[in-house]
Short mmCIF file of C-alpha atoms (C1' of nucleotides) in Angstrom, two decimals:
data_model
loop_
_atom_site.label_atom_id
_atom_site.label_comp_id
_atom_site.label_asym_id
_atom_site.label_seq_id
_atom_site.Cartn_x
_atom_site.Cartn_y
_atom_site.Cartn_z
CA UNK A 4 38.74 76.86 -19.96
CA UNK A 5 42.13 77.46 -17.99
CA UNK A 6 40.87 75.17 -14.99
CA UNK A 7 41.31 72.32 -18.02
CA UNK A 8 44.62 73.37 -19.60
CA UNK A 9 46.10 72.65 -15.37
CA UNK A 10 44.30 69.34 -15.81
CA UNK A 11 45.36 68.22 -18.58
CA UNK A 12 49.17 68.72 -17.14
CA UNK A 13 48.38 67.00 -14.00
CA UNK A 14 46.94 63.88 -15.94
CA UNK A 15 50.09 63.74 -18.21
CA UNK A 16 52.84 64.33 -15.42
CA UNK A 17 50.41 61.70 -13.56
CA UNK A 18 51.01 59.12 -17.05
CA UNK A 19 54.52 60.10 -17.65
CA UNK A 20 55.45 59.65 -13.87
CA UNK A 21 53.69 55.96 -14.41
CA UNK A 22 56.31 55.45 -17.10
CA UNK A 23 59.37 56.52 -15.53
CA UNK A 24 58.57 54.37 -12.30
CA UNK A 25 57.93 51.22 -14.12
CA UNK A 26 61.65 51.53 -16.11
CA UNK A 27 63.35 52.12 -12.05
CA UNK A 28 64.15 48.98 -10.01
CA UNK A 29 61.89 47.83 -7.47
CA UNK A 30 61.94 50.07 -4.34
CA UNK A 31 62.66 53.78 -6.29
CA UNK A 32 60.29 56.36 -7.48
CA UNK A 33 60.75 59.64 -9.75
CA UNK A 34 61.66 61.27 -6.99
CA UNK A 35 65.22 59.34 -6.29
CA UNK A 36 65.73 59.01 -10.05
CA UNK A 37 65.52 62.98 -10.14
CA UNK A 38 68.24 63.58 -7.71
CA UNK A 39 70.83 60.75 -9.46
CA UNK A 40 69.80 63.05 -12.47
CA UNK A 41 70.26 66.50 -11.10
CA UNK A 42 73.66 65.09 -9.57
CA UNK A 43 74.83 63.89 -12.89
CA UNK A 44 73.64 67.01 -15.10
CA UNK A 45 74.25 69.88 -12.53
CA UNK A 46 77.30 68.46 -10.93
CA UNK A 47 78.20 65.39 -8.32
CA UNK A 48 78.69 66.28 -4.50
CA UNK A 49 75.52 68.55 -4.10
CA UNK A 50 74.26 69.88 -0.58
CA UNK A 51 71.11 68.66 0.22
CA UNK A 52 69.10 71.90 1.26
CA UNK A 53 70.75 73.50 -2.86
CA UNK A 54 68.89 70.09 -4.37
CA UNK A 55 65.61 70.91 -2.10
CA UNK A 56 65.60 74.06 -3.03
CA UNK A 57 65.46 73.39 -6.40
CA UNK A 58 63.26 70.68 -6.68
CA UNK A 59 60.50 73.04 -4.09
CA UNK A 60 60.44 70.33 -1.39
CA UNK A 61 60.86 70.07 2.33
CA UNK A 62 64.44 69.46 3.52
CA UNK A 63 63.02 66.57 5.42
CA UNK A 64 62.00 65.23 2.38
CA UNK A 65 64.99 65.74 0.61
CA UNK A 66 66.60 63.81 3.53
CA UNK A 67 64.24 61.30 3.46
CA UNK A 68 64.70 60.48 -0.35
CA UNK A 69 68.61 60.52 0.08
CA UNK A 70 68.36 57.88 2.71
CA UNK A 71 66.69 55.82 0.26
CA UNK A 72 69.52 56.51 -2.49
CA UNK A 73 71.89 55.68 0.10
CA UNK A 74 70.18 52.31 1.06
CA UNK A 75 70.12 50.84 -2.31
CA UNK A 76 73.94 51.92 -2.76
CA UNK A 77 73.26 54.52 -5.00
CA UNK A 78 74.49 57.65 -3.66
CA UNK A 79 76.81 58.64 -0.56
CA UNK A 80 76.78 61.31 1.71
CA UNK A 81 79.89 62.99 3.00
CA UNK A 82 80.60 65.62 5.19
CA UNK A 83 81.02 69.40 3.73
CA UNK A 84 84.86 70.48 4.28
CA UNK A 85 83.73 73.72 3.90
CA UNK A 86 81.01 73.73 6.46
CA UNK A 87 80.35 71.49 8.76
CA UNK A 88 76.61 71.86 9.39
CA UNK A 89 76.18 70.39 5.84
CA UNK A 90 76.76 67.27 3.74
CA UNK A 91 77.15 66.52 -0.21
CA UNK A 92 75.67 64.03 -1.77
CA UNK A 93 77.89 61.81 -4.37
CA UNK A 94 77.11 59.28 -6.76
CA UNK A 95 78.38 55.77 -6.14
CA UNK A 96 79.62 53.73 -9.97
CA UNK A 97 76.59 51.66 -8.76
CA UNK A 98 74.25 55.02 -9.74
CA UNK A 99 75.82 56.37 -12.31
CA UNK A 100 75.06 52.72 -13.89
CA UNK A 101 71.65 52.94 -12.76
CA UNK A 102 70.81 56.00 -14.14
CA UNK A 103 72.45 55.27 -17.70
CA UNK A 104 70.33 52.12 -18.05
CA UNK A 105 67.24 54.48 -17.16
CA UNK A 106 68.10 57.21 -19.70
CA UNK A 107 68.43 53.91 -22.13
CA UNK A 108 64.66 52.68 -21.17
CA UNK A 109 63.57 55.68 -21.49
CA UNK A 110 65.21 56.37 -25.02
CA UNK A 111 63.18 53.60 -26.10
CA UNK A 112 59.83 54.63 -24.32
CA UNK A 113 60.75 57.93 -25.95
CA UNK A 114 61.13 56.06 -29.54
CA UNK A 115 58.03 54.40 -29.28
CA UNK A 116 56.20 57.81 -28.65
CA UNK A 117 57.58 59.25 -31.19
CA UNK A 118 56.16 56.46 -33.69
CA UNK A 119 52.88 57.41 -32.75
CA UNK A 120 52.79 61.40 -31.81
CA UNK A 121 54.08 64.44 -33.74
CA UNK A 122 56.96 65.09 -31.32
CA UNK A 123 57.65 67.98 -33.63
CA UNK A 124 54.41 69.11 -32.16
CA UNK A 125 55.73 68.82 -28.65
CA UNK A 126 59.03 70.54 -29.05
CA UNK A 127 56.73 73.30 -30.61
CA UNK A 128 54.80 74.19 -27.33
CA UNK A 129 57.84 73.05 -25.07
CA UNK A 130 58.53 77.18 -25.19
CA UNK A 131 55.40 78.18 -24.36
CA UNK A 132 55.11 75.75 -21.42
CA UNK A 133 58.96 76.70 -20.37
CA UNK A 134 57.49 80.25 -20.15
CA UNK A 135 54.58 79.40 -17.69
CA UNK A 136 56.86 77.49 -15.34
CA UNK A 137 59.36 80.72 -15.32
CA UNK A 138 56.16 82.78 -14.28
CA UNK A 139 54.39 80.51 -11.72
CA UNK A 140 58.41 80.04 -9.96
CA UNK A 141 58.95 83.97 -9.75
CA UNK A 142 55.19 84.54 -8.88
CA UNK A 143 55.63 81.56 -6.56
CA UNK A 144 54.77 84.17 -3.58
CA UNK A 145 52.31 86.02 -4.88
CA UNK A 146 48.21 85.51 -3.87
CA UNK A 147 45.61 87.03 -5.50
CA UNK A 148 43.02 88.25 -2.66
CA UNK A 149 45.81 87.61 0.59
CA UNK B 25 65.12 67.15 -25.74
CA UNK B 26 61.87 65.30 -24.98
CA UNK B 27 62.88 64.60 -21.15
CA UNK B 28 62.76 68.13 -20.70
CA UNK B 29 59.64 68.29 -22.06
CA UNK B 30 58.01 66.64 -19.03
CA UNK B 31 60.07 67.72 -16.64
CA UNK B 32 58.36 70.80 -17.23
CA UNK B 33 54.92 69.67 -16.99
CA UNK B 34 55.97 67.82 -13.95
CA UNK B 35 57.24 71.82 -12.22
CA UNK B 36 54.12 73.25 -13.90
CA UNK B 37 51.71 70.42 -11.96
CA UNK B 38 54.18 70.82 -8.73
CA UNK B 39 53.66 74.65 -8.73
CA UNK B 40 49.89 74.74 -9.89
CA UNK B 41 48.89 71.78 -7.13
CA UNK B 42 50.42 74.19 -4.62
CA UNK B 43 48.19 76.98 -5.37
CA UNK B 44 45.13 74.93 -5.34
CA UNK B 45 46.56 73.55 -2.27
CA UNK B 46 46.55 76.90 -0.81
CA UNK B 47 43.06 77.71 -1.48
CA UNK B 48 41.75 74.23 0.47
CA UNK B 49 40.63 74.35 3.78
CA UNK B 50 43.30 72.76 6.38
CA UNK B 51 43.41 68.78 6.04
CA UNK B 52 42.12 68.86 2.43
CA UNK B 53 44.39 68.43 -0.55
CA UNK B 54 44.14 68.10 -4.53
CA UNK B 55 42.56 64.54 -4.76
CA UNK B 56 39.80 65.20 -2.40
CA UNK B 57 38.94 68.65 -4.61
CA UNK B 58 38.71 66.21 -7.34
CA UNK B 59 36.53 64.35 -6.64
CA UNK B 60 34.33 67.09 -5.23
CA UNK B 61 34.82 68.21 -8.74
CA UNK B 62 34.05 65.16 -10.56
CA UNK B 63 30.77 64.53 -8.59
CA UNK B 64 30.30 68.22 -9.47
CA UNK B 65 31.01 67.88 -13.25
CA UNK B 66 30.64 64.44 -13.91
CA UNK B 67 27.39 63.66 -11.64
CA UNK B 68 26.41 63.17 -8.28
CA UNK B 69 26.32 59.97 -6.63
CA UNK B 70 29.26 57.92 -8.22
CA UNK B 71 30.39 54.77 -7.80
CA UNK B 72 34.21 54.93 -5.59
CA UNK B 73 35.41 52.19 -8.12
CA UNK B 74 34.19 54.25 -10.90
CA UNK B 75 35.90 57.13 -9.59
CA UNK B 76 39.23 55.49 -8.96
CA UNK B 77 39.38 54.42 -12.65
CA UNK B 78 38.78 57.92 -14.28
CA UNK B 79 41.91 58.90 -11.99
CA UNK B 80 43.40 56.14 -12.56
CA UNK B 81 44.66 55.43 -8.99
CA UNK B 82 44.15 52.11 -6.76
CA UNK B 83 40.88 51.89 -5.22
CA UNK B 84 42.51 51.69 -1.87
CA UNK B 85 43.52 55.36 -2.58
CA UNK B 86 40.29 56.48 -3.40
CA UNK B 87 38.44 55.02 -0.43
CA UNK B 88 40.94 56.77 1.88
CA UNK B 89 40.34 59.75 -0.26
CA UNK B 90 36.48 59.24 0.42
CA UNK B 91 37.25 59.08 3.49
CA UNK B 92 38.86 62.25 4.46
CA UNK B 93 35.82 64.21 2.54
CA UNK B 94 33.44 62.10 4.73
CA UNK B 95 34.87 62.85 8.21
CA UNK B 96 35.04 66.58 7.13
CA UNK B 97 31.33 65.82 6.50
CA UNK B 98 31.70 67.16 2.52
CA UNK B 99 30.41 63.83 1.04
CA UNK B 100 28.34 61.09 2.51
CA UNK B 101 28.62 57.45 1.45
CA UNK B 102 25.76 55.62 0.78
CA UNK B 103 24.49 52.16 -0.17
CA UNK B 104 23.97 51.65 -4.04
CA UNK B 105 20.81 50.11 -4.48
CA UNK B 106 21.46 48.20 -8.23
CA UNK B 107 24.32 46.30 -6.51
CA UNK B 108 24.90 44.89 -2.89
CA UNK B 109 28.86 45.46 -3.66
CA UNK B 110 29.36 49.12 -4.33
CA UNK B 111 28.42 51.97 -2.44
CA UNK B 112 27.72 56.01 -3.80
CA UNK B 113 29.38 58.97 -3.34
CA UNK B 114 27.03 62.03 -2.75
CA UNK B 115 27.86 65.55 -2.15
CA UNK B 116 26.64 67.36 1.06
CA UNK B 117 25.36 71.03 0.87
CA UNK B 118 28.70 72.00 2.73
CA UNK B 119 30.80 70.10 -0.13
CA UNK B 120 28.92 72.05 -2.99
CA UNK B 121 29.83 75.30 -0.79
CA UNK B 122 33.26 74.55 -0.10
CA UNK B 123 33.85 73.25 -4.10
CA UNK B 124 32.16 76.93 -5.07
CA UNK B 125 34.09 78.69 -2.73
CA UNK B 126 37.40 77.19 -3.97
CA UNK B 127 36.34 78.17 -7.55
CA UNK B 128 35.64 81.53 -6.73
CA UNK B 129 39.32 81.74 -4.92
CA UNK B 130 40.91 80.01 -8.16
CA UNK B 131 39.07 82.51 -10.48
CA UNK B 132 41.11 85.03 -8.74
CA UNK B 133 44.13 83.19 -8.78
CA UNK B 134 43.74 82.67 -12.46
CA UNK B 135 42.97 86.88 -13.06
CA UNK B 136 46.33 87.56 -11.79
CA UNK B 137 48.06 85.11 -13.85
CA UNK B 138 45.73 86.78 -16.60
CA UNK B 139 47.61 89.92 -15.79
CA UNK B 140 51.19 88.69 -16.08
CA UNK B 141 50.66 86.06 -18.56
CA UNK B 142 49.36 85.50 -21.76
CA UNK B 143 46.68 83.34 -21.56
CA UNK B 144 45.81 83.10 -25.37
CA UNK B 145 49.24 80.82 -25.67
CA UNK B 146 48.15 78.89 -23.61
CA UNK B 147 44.39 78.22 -24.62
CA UNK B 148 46.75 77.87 -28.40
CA UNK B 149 48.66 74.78 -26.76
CA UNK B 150 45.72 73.47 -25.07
CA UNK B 151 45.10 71.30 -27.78
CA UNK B 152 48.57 69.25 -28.59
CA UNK B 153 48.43 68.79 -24.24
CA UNK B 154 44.96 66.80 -24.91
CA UNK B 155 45.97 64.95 -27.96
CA UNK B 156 49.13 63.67 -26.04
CA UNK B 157 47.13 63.11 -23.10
CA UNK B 158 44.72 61.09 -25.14
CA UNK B 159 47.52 59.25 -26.53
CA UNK B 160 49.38 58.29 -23.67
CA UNK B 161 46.01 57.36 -21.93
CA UNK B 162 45.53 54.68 -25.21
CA UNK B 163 48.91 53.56 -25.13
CA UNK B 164 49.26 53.25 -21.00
CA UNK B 165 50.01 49.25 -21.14
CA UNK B 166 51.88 49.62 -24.78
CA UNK B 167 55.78 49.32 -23.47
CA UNK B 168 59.19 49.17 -25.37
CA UNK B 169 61.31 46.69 -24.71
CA UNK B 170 59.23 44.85 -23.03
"C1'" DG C 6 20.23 26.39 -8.33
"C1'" DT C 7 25.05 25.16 -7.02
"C1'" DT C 8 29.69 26.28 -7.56
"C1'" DG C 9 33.73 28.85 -9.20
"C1'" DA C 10 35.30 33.21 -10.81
"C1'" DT C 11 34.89 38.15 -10.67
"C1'" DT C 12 34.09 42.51 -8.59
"C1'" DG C 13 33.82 46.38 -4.96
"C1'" DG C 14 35.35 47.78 -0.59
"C1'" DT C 15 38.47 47.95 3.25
"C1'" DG C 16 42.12 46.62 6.96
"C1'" DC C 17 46.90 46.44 7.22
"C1'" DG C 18 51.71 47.29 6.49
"C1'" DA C 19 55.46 49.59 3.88
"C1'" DT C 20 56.97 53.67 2.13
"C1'" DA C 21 56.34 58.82 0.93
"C1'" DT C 22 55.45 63.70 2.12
"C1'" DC C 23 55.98 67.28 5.17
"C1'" DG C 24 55.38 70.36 9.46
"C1'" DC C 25 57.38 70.85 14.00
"C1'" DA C 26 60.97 70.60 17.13
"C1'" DC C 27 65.57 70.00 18.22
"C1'" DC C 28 70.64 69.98 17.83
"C1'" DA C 29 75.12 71.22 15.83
"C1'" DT C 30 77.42 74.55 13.36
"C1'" DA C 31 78.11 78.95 11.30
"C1'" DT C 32 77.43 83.92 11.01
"C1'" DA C 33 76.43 88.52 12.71
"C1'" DT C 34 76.58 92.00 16.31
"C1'" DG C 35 78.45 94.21 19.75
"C1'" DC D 16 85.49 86.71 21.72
"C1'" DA D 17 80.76 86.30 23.84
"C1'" DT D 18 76.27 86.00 22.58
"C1'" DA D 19 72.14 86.15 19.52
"C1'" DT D 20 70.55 84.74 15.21
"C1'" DA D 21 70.48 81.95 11.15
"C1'" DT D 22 71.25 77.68 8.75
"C1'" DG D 23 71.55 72.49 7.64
"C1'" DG D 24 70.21 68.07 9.03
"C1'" DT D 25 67.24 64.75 11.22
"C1'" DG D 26 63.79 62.40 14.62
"C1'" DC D 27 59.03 62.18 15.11
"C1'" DG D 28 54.16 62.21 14.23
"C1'" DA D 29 50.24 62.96 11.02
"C1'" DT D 30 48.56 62.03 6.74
"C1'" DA D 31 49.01 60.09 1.81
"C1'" DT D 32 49.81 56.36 -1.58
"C1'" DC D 33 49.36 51.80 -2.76
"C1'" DG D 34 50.13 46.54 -2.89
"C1'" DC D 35 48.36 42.47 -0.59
"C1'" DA D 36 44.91 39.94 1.50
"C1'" DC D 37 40.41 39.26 2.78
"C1'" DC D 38 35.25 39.42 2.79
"C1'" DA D 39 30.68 40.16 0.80
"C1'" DA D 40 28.06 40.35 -3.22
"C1'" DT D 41 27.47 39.40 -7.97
"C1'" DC D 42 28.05 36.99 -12.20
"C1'" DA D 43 29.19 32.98 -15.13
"C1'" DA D 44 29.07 28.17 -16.23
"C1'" DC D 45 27.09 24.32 -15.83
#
DNA sequence: GTTGATTGGTGCGATATCGCACCATATATG
DNA sequence: CATATATGGTGCGATATCGCACCAATCAAC
């Protein structure tokens, strides 16, 4: 049934979430770990509201997990020259470190998977699944029955 | 590349939590749906610890999960009568309602994405998302590196 | 059976998520 | 350019998640 296929992705991002938390130091969760990655691979000195809008969340929460980045010396904000209602968000060396050791744990997490799972398998569906997420984001608005 | 791999399960959970989350009455959210649906499913009447280890959260999370279904009067707690320790989690005729209800509203949902999606992929990749699941879930305290 | 260890549940505190309200700034309208 | 509207950020409160500590009940070891 298609009620399991949603549960069976909500019990692996629940497992692989487990895994990334337990390589970050004490005090961070996936989502800080996200935005040192979305800063590295998208480009440093992102505005706030761009990175909650793409991760789907709140601003406030996006606020809230910056503060947290900022705390722990990871990230700093500074004001927008080109509008001053915003901020950007830049990595400090301290994060860029951080996040590099991360990637490394996770390379061998990653490894160690791959001794004991067809990853071939996995990059096989990865299309499939990369299709459903670009449906459910443009449908994000629609409701079936209001 | 593999990280990409569950990053995308992690948007398709975000994304698919939100539409369940839309169909919930106000003050209800995913967790306390699952465990209506597990009592549903997996039989009346369980055990909170049990509970808490099929989802694999701390049992301080499921008893405040209990305890939002109890206060909207959905489940009532009971004694358990084979030991003085635990107590049982029992549906109420409102909670089988409400859980039927929500499955009637998701069956919609799920017809629409019918429409615009196609579903047999999905059902096609069904399996390699349980055999990972399954192997995470046997490897969860199996870490590289130490 | 007494005693120590284990187990199930919960209070509490720290942090996370997020809606609401508010302020500062920017943009649009005339 | 004065004013209305829109936008970005944050304080605050409600609820969620979860580790720690504690208690009651059970189980294990003798």
């Amino acid at each position: 049934m298609i009620f399991d296929f949603f549960k069976e992705v909500g019990i692996i991002e629940q497992l692989s979430r487990a895994r990334l938390e337990a390589r970050l130091p004490d005090g961070l969760i996936a989502p800080h770990f996200a935005v040192l990655n979305h800063l590295t691979v998208r480009g440093d000195g992102a505005v706030p509201i761009d990175m909650a809008r793409a991760f789907q969340i709140p601003k406030t929460s996006m606020t809230h997990t910056i503060k947290g980045l900022v705390q722990h010396g990871l990230v700093e904000m500074r004001s927008n020259p080109d509008d001053g209602r915003s901020k950007q968000v830049w990595l400090t060396d301290k994060g860029i470190a951080m996040r590099q050791e991360v990637i490394n744990a996770l390379g061998a997490d990653f490894a160690l998977l791959a001794e004991g799972f067809d990853m071939a398998a996995l990059a096989r569906i990865k299309p499939t699944l990369t299709a459903l997420r670009e449906y459910l984001d443009d449908a994000r608005d629609v409701t079936a029955g209001g």
